[in-house]
Structures are given as C-alpha cells and as structure tokens.
PDB file of C-alpha atoms and ligand atoms in Angstrom:
ATOM      1  CA  MET I   1     -40.273-124.374  40.500  1.00  0.00           C
ATOM      2  CA  ARG I   2     -38.961-125.382  37.096  1.00  0.00           C
ATOM      3  CA  PHE I   3     -36.119-123.403  35.458  1.00  0.00           C
ATOM      4  CA  ASP I   4     -35.072-123.910  31.832  1.00  0.00           C
ATOM      5  CA  VAL I   5     -31.892-121.986  31.071  1.00  0.00           C
ATOM      6  CA  ILE I   6     -30.984-121.195  27.471  1.00  0.00           C
ATOM      7  CA  THR I   7     -27.208-120.762  27.238  1.00  0.00           C
ATOM      8  CA  ILE I   8     -24.280-121.572  24.961  1.00  0.00           C
ATOM      9  CA  PHE I   9     -22.279-122.261  28.170  1.00  0.00           C
ATOM     10  CA  PRO I  10     -24.342-124.900  30.037  1.00  0.00           C
ATOM     11  CA  GLY I  11     -21.188-125.863  31.963  1.00  0.00           C
ATOM     12  CA  LEU I  12     -21.260-122.501  33.769  1.00  0.00           C
ATOM     13  CA  ILE I  13     -24.738-123.310  35.113  1.00  0.00           C
ATOM     14  CA  ARG I  14     -24.008-127.000  35.884  1.00  0.00           C
ATOM     15  CA  GLY I  15     -20.671-126.136  37.502  1.00  0.00           C
ATOM     16  CA  TYR I  16     -22.354-123.764  39.936  1.00  0.00           C
ATOM     17  CA  LEU I  17     -25.157-126.236  40.708  1.00  0.00           C
ATOM     18  CA  ASP I  18     -22.636-128.978  41.487  1.00  0.00           C
ATOM     19  CA  GLU I  19     -21.608-127.033  44.589  1.00  0.00           C
ATOM     20  CA  GLY I  20     -23.691-125.117  47.071  1.00  0.00           C
ATOM     21  CA  VAL I  21     -27.252-124.431  48.006  1.00  0.00           C
ATOM     22  CA  LEU I  22     -28.948-124.131  44.616  1.00  0.00           C
ATOM     23  CA  GLY I  23     -27.799-127.609  43.607  1.00  0.00           C
ATOM     24  CA  ARG I  24     -28.974-128.942  46.962  1.00  0.00           C
ATOM     25  CA  ALA I  25     -32.416-127.394  46.372  1.00  0.00           C
ATOM     26  CA  GLU I  26     -32.452-129.262  43.062  1.00  0.00           C
ATOM     27  CA  GLY I  27     -31.477-132.509  44.815  1.00  0.00           C
ATOM     28  CA  ARG I  28     -34.338-132.022  47.290  1.00  0.00           C
ATOM     29  CA  GLY I  29     -36.876-131.483  44.520  1.00  0.00           C
ATOM     30  CA  ILE I  30     -37.602-127.824  45.400  1.00  0.00           C
ATOM     31  CA  VAL I  31     -36.419-126.699  41.968  1.00  0.00           C
ATOM     32  CA  ALA I  32     -35.782-128.514  38.680  1.00  0.00           C
ATOM     33  CA  ILE I  33     -33.153-126.995  36.381  1.00  0.00           C
ATOM     34  CA  GLU I  34     -32.507-127.903  32.725  1.00  0.00           C
ATOM     35  CA  THR I  35     -30.180-126.216  30.251  1.00  0.00           C
ATOM     36  CA  TRP I  36     -30.792-125.765  26.527  1.00  0.00           C
ATOM     37  CA  ASN I  37     -27.913-125.003  24.167  1.00  0.00           C
ATOM     38  CA  PRO I  38     -28.764-122.871  21.104  1.00  0.00           C
ATOM     39  CA  ARG I  39     -25.897-124.642  19.288  1.00  0.00           C
ATOM     40  CA  ASP I  40     -28.011-127.810  19.293  1.00  0.00           C
ATOM     41  CA  PHE I  41     -30.712-125.842  17.395  1.00  0.00           C
ATOM     42  CA  SER I  42     -28.392-123.970  15.025  1.00  0.00           C
ATOM     43  CA  GLY I  43     -28.790-125.672  11.650  1.00  0.00           C
ATOM     44  CA  PHE I  44     -25.948-123.467  10.379  1.00  0.00           C
ATOM     45  CA  PRO I  45     -22.476-124.814   9.479  1.00  0.00           C
ATOM     46  CA  HIS I  46     -20.327-125.616  12.545  1.00  0.00           C
ATOM     47  CA  GLN I  47     -23.401-125.146  14.792  1.00  0.00           C
ATOM     48  CA  ARG I  48     -22.866-121.440  14.501  1.00  0.00           C
ATOM     49  CA  VAL I  49     -24.989-119.176  16.736  1.00  0.00           C
ATOM     50  CA  ASP I  50     -23.426-115.724  16.201  1.00  0.00           C
ATOM     51  CA  ASP I  51     -22.720-113.406  13.285  1.00  0.00           C
ATOM     52  CA  ARG I  52     -21.508-109.886  12.527  1.00  0.00           C
ATOM     53  CA  PRO I  53     -23.912-106.996  13.170  1.00  0.00           C
ATOM     54  CA  PHE I  54     -25.741-105.525  10.165  1.00  0.00           C
ATOM     55  CA  GLY I  55     -24.615-101.901   9.869  1.00  0.00           C
ATOM     56  CA  GLY I  56     -21.146-102.775  11.088  1.00  0.00           C
ATOM     57  CA  GLY I  57     -19.460-102.180  14.392  1.00  0.00           C
ATOM     58  CA  PRO I  58     -17.486-104.230  16.898  1.00  0.00           C
ATOM     59  CA  GLY I  59     -18.434-107.595  18.329  1.00  0.00           C
ATOM     60  CA  MET I  60     -20.887-110.283  17.341  1.00  0.00           C
ATOM     61  CA  VAL I  61     -24.655-110.698  17.712  1.00  0.00           C
ATOM     62  CA  MET I  62     -26.490-113.916  18.625  1.00  0.00           C
ATOM     63  CA  MET I  63     -28.512-115.026  15.593  1.00  0.00           C
ATOM     64  CA  ALA I  64     -32.300-115.233  15.898  1.00  0.00           C
ATOM     65  CA  PRO I  65     -33.084-118.676  14.377  1.00  0.00           C
ATOM     66  CA  PRO I  66     -31.143-120.849  16.892  1.00  0.00           C
ATOM     67  CA  LEU I  67     -32.509-118.816  19.816  1.00  0.00           C
ATOM     68  CA  LEU I  68     -36.117-118.951  18.533  1.00  0.00           C
ATOM     69  CA  ALA I  69     -35.900-122.737  18.025  1.00  0.00           C
ATOM     70  CA  CYS I  70     -34.347-123.145  21.469  1.00  0.00           C
ATOM     71  CA  ILE I  71     -37.067-121.016  23.114  1.00  0.00           C
ATOM     72  CA  ALA I  72     -39.784-123.047  21.317  1.00  0.00           C
ATOM     73  CA  ALA I  73     -38.295-126.311  22.649  1.00  0.00           C
ATOM     74  CA  ALA I  74     -37.998-124.930  26.190  1.00  0.00           C
ATOM     75  CA  ARG I  75     -41.635-123.741  26.047  1.00  0.00           C
ATOM     76  CA  VAL I  76     -42.792-127.297  25.265  1.00  0.00           C
ATOM     77  CA  ALA I  77     -40.806-128.593  28.265  1.00  0.00           C
ATOM     78  CA  ASN I  78     -42.012-125.814  30.587  1.00  0.00           C
ATOM     79  CA  PRO I  79     -45.571-124.931  29.433  1.00  0.00           C
ATOM     80  CA  GLY I  80     -46.906-121.547  30.517  1.00  0.00           C
ATOM     81  CA  ALA I  81     -43.544-120.368  31.856  1.00  0.00           C
ATOM     82  CA  PRO I  82     -42.608-116.808  30.860  1.00  0.00           C
ATOM     83  CA  VAL I  83     -39.407-116.318  28.852  1.00  0.00           C
ATOM     84  CA  VAL I  84     -37.124-114.002  30.810  1.00  0.00           C
ATOM     85  CA  TYR I  85     -34.223-112.410  28.935  1.00  0.00           C
ATOM     86  CA  LEU I  86     -31.337-111.352  31.181  1.00  0.00           C
ATOM     87  CA  SER I  87     -29.897-108.181  29.691  1.00  0.00           C
ATOM     88  CA  PRO I  88     -28.241-104.910  30.698  1.00  0.00           C
ATOM     89  CA  GLN I  89     -31.290-103.135  29.167  1.00  0.00           C
ATOM     90  CA  GLY I  90     -33.731-104.926  31.513  1.00  0.00           C
ATOM     91  CA  LYS I  91     -35.439-103.613  34.638  1.00  0.00           C
ATOM     92  CA  PRO I  92     -33.097-103.852  37.662  1.00  0.00           C
ATOM     93  CA  LEU I  93     -34.081-106.878  39.735  1.00  0.00           C
ATOM     94  CA  SER I  94     -35.099-106.302  43.371  1.00  0.00           C
ATOM     95  CA  GLN I  95     -36.122-108.520  46.291  1.00  0.00           C
ATOM     96  CA  LYS I  96     -39.729-107.401  45.705  1.00  0.00           C
ATOM     97  CA  ASP I  97     -39.544-108.674  42.112  1.00  0.00           C
ATOM     98  CA  LEU I  98     -38.193-112.018  43.393  1.00  0.00           C
ATOM     99  CA  GLN I  99     -41.104-112.293  45.828  1.00  0.00           C
ATOM    100  CA  VAL I 100     -43.560-111.902  42.940  1.00  0.00           C
ATOM    101  CA  MET I 101     -41.709-114.435  40.750  1.00  0.00           C
ATOM    102  CA  ALA I 102     -41.509-116.941  43.626  1.00  0.00           C
ATOM    103  CA  GLY I 103     -45.248-117.459  43.095  1.00  0.00           C
ATOM    104  CA  TRP I 104     -44.728-118.683  39.529  1.00  0.00           C
ATOM    105  CA  LEU I 105     -44.496-122.363  38.597  1.00  0.00           C
ATOM    106  CA  GLY I 106     -41.681-122.021  36.093  1.00  0.00           C
ATOM    107  CA  LEU I 107     -39.308-119.710  34.254  1.00  0.00           C
ATOM    108  CA  ILE I 108     -37.427-119.920  30.975  1.00  0.00           C
ATOM    109  CA  LEU I 109     -34.222-117.911  31.336  1.00  0.00           C
ATOM    110  CA  LEU I 110     -32.408-116.649  28.250  1.00  0.00           C
ATOM    111  CA  ALA I 111     -28.729-115.862  28.884  1.00  0.00           C
ATOM    112  CA  GLY I 112     -27.085-113.869  26.124  1.00  0.00           C
ATOM    113  CA  ARG I 113     -23.414-113.649  25.125  1.00  0.00           C
ATOM    114  CA  TYR I 114     -21.486-111.375  22.740  1.00  0.00           C
ATOM    115  CA  GLU I 115     -22.947-107.882  22.216  1.00  0.00           C
ATOM    116  CA  GLY I 116     -26.509-109.143  22.565  1.00  0.00           C
ATOM    117  CA  ILE I 117     -29.240-110.942  20.637  1.00  0.00           C
ATOM    118  CA  ASP I 118     -30.914-110.193  17.299  1.00  0.00           C
ATOM    119  CA  GLU I 119     -33.823-107.841  18.105  1.00  0.00           C
ATOM    120  CA  ARG I 120     -36.235-110.171  16.268  1.00  0.00           C
ATOM    121  CA  VAL I 121     -35.979-112.640  19.185  1.00  0.00           C
ATOM    122  CA  MET I 122     -37.742-110.087  21.400  1.00  0.00           C
ATOM    123  CA  GLY I 123     -41.150-111.144  20.052  1.00  0.00           C
ATOM    124  CA  ALA I 124     -40.605-114.472  21.864  1.00  0.00           C
ATOM    125  CA  VAL I 125     -39.442-112.797  25.097  1.00  0.00           C
ATOM    126  CA  ASP I 126     -41.958-111.972  27.851  1.00  0.00           C
ATOM    127  CA  GLU I 127     -39.764-110.043  30.298  1.00  0.00           C
ATOM    128  CA  GLU I 128     -36.339-108.389  30.338  1.00  0.00           C
ATOM    129  CA  TRP I 129     -34.395-108.067  33.606  1.00  0.00           C
ATOM    130  CA  SER I 130     -30.963-106.751  34.603  1.00  0.00           C
ATOM    131  CA  ILE I 131     -29.193-107.497  37.896  1.00  0.00           C
ATOM    132  CA  GLY I 132     -27.675-104.022  38.162  1.00  0.00           C
ATOM    133  CA  ASP I 133     -25.769-101.266  36.430  1.00  0.00           C
ATOM    134  CA  TYR I 134     -22.379-102.880  35.854  1.00  0.00           C
ATOM    135  CA  VAL I 135     -21.030-104.709  32.810  1.00  0.00           C
ATOM    136  CA  LEU I 136     -20.726-108.509  32.794  1.00  0.00           C
ATOM    137  CA  ALA I 137     -19.709-110.797  29.934  1.00  0.00           C
ATOM    138  CA  GLY I 138     -23.029-112.619  29.598  1.00  0.00           C
ATOM    139  CA  GLY I 139     -26.367-113.571  31.145  1.00  0.00           C
ATOM    140  CA  GLU I 140     -25.301-116.810  32.865  1.00  0.00           C
ATOM    141  CA  LEU I 141     -24.301-115.263  36.202  1.00  0.00           C
ATOM    142  CA  PRO I 142     -27.468-113.117  36.215  1.00  0.00           C
ATOM    143  CA  ALA I 143     -29.543-116.278  35.528  1.00  0.00           C
ATOM    144  CA  LEU I 144     -27.864-118.009  38.488  1.00  0.00           C
ATOM    145  CA  VAL I 145     -28.429-114.931  40.649  1.00  0.00           C
ATOM    146  CA  LEU I 146     -32.124-114.945  39.756  1.00  0.00           C
ATOM    147  CA  MET I 147     -32.518-118.703  40.376  1.00  0.00           C
ATOM    148  CA  GLU I 148     -30.672-118.606  43.710  1.00  0.00           C
ATOM    149  CA  GLY I 149     -32.603-115.559  44.902  1.00  0.00           C
ATOM    150  CA  LEU I 150     -35.882-117.240  43.957  1.00  0.00           C
ATOM    151  CA  SER I 151     -35.046-120.697  45.298  1.00  0.00           C
ATOM    152  CA  ARG I 152     -34.444-119.502  48.820  1.00  0.00           C
ATOM    153  CA  LEU I 153     -37.953-117.984  48.874  1.00  0.00           C
ATOM    154  CA  LEU I 154     -39.597-121.320  47.997  1.00  0.00           C
ATOM    155  CA  PRO I 155     -41.168-123.450  50.737  1.00  0.00           C
ATOM    156  CA  GLY I 156     -38.728-126.048  52.100  1.00  0.00           C
ATOM    157  CA  PHE I 157     -35.548-124.392  50.821  1.00  0.00           C
ATOM    158  CA  LEU I 158     -34.199-123.073  54.113  1.00  0.00           C
ATOM    159  CA  GLY I 159     -33.359-125.111  57.174  1.00  0.00           C
ATOM    160  CA  HIS I 160     -34.688-122.268  59.289  1.00  0.00           C
ATOM    161  CA  PRO I 161     -38.002-121.082  57.788  1.00  0.00           C
ATOM    162  CA  ASP I 162     -38.078-117.553  59.337  1.00  0.00           C
ATOM    163  CA  SER I 163     -34.685-116.584  57.885  1.00  0.00           C
ATOM    164  CA  ALA I 164     -35.956-115.333  54.513  1.00  0.00           C
ATOM    165  CA  GLU I 165     -38.527-113.133  56.262  1.00  0.00           C
ATOM    166  CA  GLU I 166     -35.949-111.580  58.608  1.00  0.00           C
ATOM    167  CA  ASP I 167     -33.521-110.640  55.821  1.00  0.00           C
ATOM    168  CA  SER I 168     -32.499-107.191  54.724  1.00  0.00           C
ATOM    169  CA  PHE I 169     -35.009-105.626  52.314  1.00  0.00           C
ATOM    170  CA  SER I 170     -37.570-108.431  52.548  1.00  0.00           C
ATOM    171  CA  SER I 171     -39.873-106.903  55.140  1.00  0.00           C
ATOM    172  CA  SER I 172     -38.245-104.334  57.409  1.00  0.00           C
ATOM    173  CA  GLY I 173     -36.556-102.254  54.699  1.00  0.00           C
ATOM    174  CA  LEU I 174     -33.493-102.207  56.963  1.00  0.00           C
ATOM    175  CA  LEU I 175     -29.984-103.592  56.625  1.00  0.00           C
ATOM    176  CA  ASP I 176     -28.988-106.394  58.968  1.00  0.00           C
ATOM    177  CA  CYS I 177     -27.459-105.760  62.408  1.00  0.00           C
ATOM    178  CA  PRO I 178     -23.840-106.792  63.265  1.00  0.00           C
ATOM    179  CA  HIS I 179     -23.260-110.440  64.202  1.00  0.00           C
ATOM    180  CA  TYR I 180     -20.728-112.027  66.597  1.00  0.00           C
ATOM    181  CA  THR I 181     -19.752-115.582  67.454  1.00  0.00           C
ATOM    182  CA  ARG I 182     -16.961-117.331  69.409  1.00  0.00           C
ATOM    183  CA  PRO I 183     -14.291-116.587  70.398  1.00  0.00           C
ATOM    184  CA  GLU I 184     -15.396-113.844  72.763  1.00  0.00           C
ATOM    185  CA  TRP I 185     -12.082-112.001  72.104  1.00  0.00           C
ATOM    186  CA  CYS I 186     -10.476-111.627  68.676  1.00  0.00           C
ATOM    187  CA  ASN I 187      -7.577-109.309  67.715  1.00  0.00           C
ATOM    188  CA  GLY I 188      -8.087-107.421  70.969  1.00  0.00           C
ATOM    189  CA  GLU I 189     -11.759-106.829  70.185  1.00  0.00           C
ATOM    190  CA  GLY I 190     -14.520-108.096  72.413  1.00  0.00           C
ATOM    191  CA  VAL I 191     -18.243-108.562  71.875  1.00  0.00           C
ATOM    192  CA  PRO I 192     -20.821-105.875  72.822  1.00  0.00           C
ATOM    193  CA  ASP I 193     -21.752-106.611  76.479  1.00  0.00           C
ATOM    194  CA  ILE I 194     -25.449-106.564  75.698  1.00  0.00           C
ATOM    195  CA  LEU I 195     -25.101-109.685  73.505  1.00  0.00           C
ATOM    196  CA  LEU I 196     -23.598-111.594  76.452  1.00  0.00           C
ATOM    197  CA  SER I 197     -26.238-110.373  78.936  1.00  0.00           C
ATOM    198  CA  GLY I 198     -28.902-112.983  78.201  1.00  0.00           C
ATOM    199  CA  ASP I 199     -31.522-110.200  78.287  1.00  0.00           C
ATOM    200  CA  HIS I 200     -33.357-111.110  75.063  1.00  0.00           C
ATOM    201  CA  ARG I 201     -35.689-108.114  75.103  1.00  0.00           C
ATOM    202  CA  ARG I 202     -32.748-105.668  75.307  1.00  0.00           C
ATOM    203  CA  ILE I 203     -30.755-107.676  72.722  1.00  0.00           C
ATOM    204  CA  ALA I 204     -33.640-107.424  70.229  1.00  0.00           C
ATOM    205  CA  ARG I 205     -33.833-103.654  70.894  1.00  0.00           C
ATOM    206  CA  TRP I 206     -30.055-103.249  70.383  1.00  0.00           C
ATOM    207  CA  ARG I 207     -30.135-105.197  67.105  1.00  0.00           C
ATOM    208  CA  HIS I 208     -33.047-103.130  65.838  1.00  0.00           C
ATOM    209  CA  GLN I 209     -31.178 -99.946  66.829  1.00  0.00           C
ATOM    210  CA  GLN I 210     -27.993-101.089  65.039  1.00  0.00           C
ATOM    211  CA  ALA I 211     -30.005-101.920  61.912  1.00  0.00           C
ATOM    212  CA  LEU I 212     -31.521 -98.423  61.958  1.00  0.00           C
ATOM    213  CA  LEU I 213     -28.137 -96.702  62.422  1.00  0.00           C
ATOM    214  CA  ARG I 214     -26.476 -98.738  59.674  1.00  0.00           C
ATOM    215  CA  THR I 215     -29.271 -98.151  57.202  1.00  0.00           C
ATOM    216  CA  ARG I 216     -29.306 -94.404  57.859  1.00  0.00           C
ATOM    217  CA  ILE I 217     -25.536 -94.131  57.302  1.00  0.00           C
ATOM    218  CA  ARG I 218     -24.954 -96.650  54.514  1.00  0.00           C
ATOM    219  CA  ARG I 219     -28.178 -96.572  52.512  1.00  0.00           C
ATOM    220  CA  PRO I 220     -29.739 -93.112  52.429  1.00  0.00           C
ATOM    221  CA  ASP I 221     -31.769 -94.372  49.422  1.00  0.00           C
ATOM    222  CA  LEU I 222     -33.496 -97.059  51.535  1.00  0.00           C
ATOM    223  CA  TRP I 223     -33.755 -94.645  54.474  1.00  0.00           C
ATOM    224  CA  ALA I 224     -35.665 -92.098  52.389  1.00  0.00           C
ATOM    225  CA  GLU I 225     -38.215 -94.761  51.348  1.00  0.00           C
ATOM    226  CA  ARG I 226     -39.008 -95.699  54.915  1.00  0.00           C
ATOM    227  CA  SER I 227     -41.026 -94.111  57.723  1.00  0.00           C
ATOM    228  CA  LEU I 228     -40.170 -94.618  61.406  1.00  0.00           C
ATOM    229  CA  THR I 229     -42.415 -96.150  64.044  1.00  0.00           C
ATOM    230  CA  ARG I 230     -42.629 -94.392  67.425  1.00  0.00           C
ATOM    231  CA  GLU I 231     -40.390 -97.131  68.903  1.00  0.00           C
ATOM    232  CA  GLU I 232     -37.816 -96.569  66.146  1.00  0.00           C
ATOM    233  CA  GLU I 233     -37.771 -92.821  66.779  1.00  0.00           C
ATOM    234  CA  ILE I 234     -37.009 -93.576  70.420  1.00  0.00           C
ATOM    235  CA  LEU I 235     -34.230 -96.054  69.496  1.00  0.00           C
ATOM    236  CA  LEU I 236     -32.604 -93.480  67.194  1.00  0.00           C
ATOM    237  CA  LYS I 237     -32.901 -90.596  69.675  1.00  0.00           C
ATOM    238  CA  GLU I 238     -31.331 -92.824  72.351  1.00  0.00           C
ATOM    239  CA  ALA I 239     -28.403 -93.684  70.034  1.00  0.00           C
ATOM    240  CA  ASP I 240     -27.930 -90.079  68.892  1.00  0.00           C
ATOM    241  CA  MET I 241     -27.988 -88.855  72.522  1.00  0.00           C
ATOM    242  CA  ALA I 242     -25.270 -91.381  73.447  1.00  0.00           C
ATOM    243  CA  GLU I 243     -23.217 -89.961  70.550  1.00  0.00           C
ATOM    244  CA  GLY I 244     -23.665 -86.476  71.987  1.00  0.00           C
ATOM    245  CA  LYS I 245     -25.732 -85.285  69.034  1.00  0.00           C
ATOM    246  CA  TYR I 246     -28.129 -83.269  71.217  1.00  0.00           C
TER     247      TYR I 246
HETATM  248  C1  9D3 O 301     -19.617-103.536  26.872  1.00  0.00           C
HETATM  249  C2  9D3 O 301     -20.649-104.104  25.964  1.00  0.00           C
HETATM  250  N1  9D3 O 301     -21.828-103.252  25.964  1.00  0.00           N
HETATM  251  C3  9D3 O 301     -21.735-102.329  24.830  1.00  0.00           C
HETATM  252  C4  9D3 O 301     -22.373-101.039  25.093  1.00  0.00           C
HETATM  253  C5  9D3 O 301     -23.056-104.013  25.832  1.00  0.00           C
HETATM  254  C6  9D3 O 301     -23.125-105.264  26.620  1.00  0.00           C
HETATM  255  C7  9D3 O 301     -23.515-106.431  26.006  1.00  0.00           C
HETATM  256  C8  9D3 O 301     -23.591-107.604  26.723  1.00  0.00           C
HETATM  257  C9  9D3 O 301     -22.846-105.280  27.969  1.00  0.00           C
HETATM  258  C10 9D3 O 301     -22.935-106.491  28.693  1.00  0.00           C
HETATM  259  C11 9D3 O 301     -23.296-107.617  28.053  1.00  0.00           C
HETATM  260  C12 9D3 O 301     -23.410-108.898  28.824  1.00  0.00           C
HETATM  261  N2  9D3 O 301     -24.266-108.746  30.014  1.00  0.00           N
HETATM  262  C13 9D3 O 301     -25.376-109.427  30.187  1.00  0.00           C
HETATM  263  O1  9D3 O 301     -25.714-110.284  29.399  1.00  0.00           O
HETATM  264  C14 9D3 O 301     -26.192-109.130  31.347  1.00  0.00           C
HETATM  265  C15 9D3 O 301     -26.007-108.209  32.432  1.00  0.00           C
HETATM  266  C16 9D3 O 301     -24.945-107.285  32.739  1.00  0.00           C
HETATM  267  O2  9D3 O 301     -23.926-107.144  32.050  1.00  0.00           O
HETATM  268  N3  9D3 O 301     -25.090-106.521  33.862  1.00  0.00           N
HETATM  269  C17 9D3 O 301     -26.168-106.610  34.686  1.00  0.00           C
HETATM  270  N4  9D3 O 301     -27.172-107.431  34.435  1.00  0.00           N
HETATM  271  C18 9D3 O 301     -27.073-108.219  33.312  1.00  0.00           C
HETATM  272  S1  9D3 O 301     -28.244-109.303  32.831  1.00  0.00           S
HETATM  273  C19 9D3 O 301     -27.401-109.782  31.504  1.00  0.00           C
END
C-alpha cells in the first residue's frame, strides 16, 4: 500500500519510521511512504504556508494554495488514492474502518497544523477522519496511527499471521485476556494454575472467560453491542457463581 503524507514536519514521520515496525514494513516492501512538504509548493515569500484568519481570532490557518498544489503533486504520484484529511472534525477512526481501508491500494494523508486549514482546500479532500476526542497539536501523529493500524492488516506484515485476527475488536468484539510469562513468581504473585496445567482446552476456555469478564467491567459500550453465545453464557454464569453472585 502506498502512503503519501502531506506535512510541514516530514521529520516527525521519518523519525518514527526510522525505528519500529512501520519502518520495517516499508523496508520489506509491504508499504511505501513518501512525504510532501507544502513549503516546497508555497510560492509565497519565505515559503510561507500559514496566515492570520479572516474575521480575526487567535492562531493561524494553513493557506489553501500551497496545500492544493501539494495535493495535486501527491495525486500524480499516487493515482486514484483518496485524499484523507486528519482533523478533529473527522469521523472517529475504528478498527472496522481500518479493515475497509486495508483493501485500498493507496492513501494521501493530509496532516494539518495551526488552527486548521483554509476551508477551500476541502474541495480536494475525499475523507475526513479523527483518531478520537482529545486535542493534539497536529495531524502527524494521527497519520502515523492510521498508517501503523493499516500496515499490520496487510498481508506479510506480521510474523504470526493469525495475530491480527485474534486481536481485541477485530472479530470477537472482546478485550484481550491477561497474559503471563516467566518468571513463574514475581513480587510474590504467581501465575494462574490453569495456565501451567498444559490442558489446552481448559486454558482456551479460561482465556475466553477472562476476556468476557474484562469486557463487561471495563467496556460497557462494547458489551452492549455484543450478544452472547450459549457457551459464553455458561462461562459467565460459572465465573459469577464462583464470585458468589447467585
Ligand atoms: C485547541 C484548538 N482547537 C480550537 C477549538 C482546534 C484544533 C485545531 C487543530 C484542535 C486540534 C488541532 C490539531 N489536531 C489535529 O490536527 C488532529 C487531531 C486531534 O487533535 N485529535 C484527534 N484526532 C486528530 S486528527 C488531526
């Protein structure tokens, strides 16, 4: 999948790629990532890309002409790819959305800075996405979040191909179960006996039960969206009985 990232801070993108899994995916040819700097398309004195908002008010706005020229250049390099603007006004991104996008051949990601972009750029934007309801300083981290989330869904990204399928949200709608590794004792805490039993059928049941209990407690929003299988009802009743709930 080809990503073209429009940003006035290409170093933020490159710096992240130089370490970690997304850069490795690039090295292995699973993704190709290029950055485009609106400053190189400015045409204004001092390669300026921002100006004061018409109507007054605090902060600066990214000017339309450098962004439109930058988008046009990225479209030539990545034909047919939708232009995705990362913005606090966008639709909140979910794992389901990533699964849809993972089927696309390319994306042009527009990362904003300052208070936002001139509204007249929106005619060149195909989609607008947020990564959640909290305030960041710009769209670069959201662009990296989107690329990393997508990359790990692409064929060949993971060492272990089932991992993406088994994740929270992706298929079960449940949070993950607790994990343990060596040493067997740590700070006076052991490991649940069942995990040391070698009984793989019972271990799978326990993990499923833990995932159900965690999701019910921690994520009532996910819990409400989900219906229980007969087996899951049994697992929950068994856990609730052990807690003396009946
Ligand atoms: C505090 C400034 N806000 C005034 C009401 C507007 C504002 C402008 C620009 C808030 C944040 C930003 C920069 N954020 C992004 O570009 C961004 C973002 C985010 O802040 N949160 C979640 N997802 C995203 S996607 C892009």
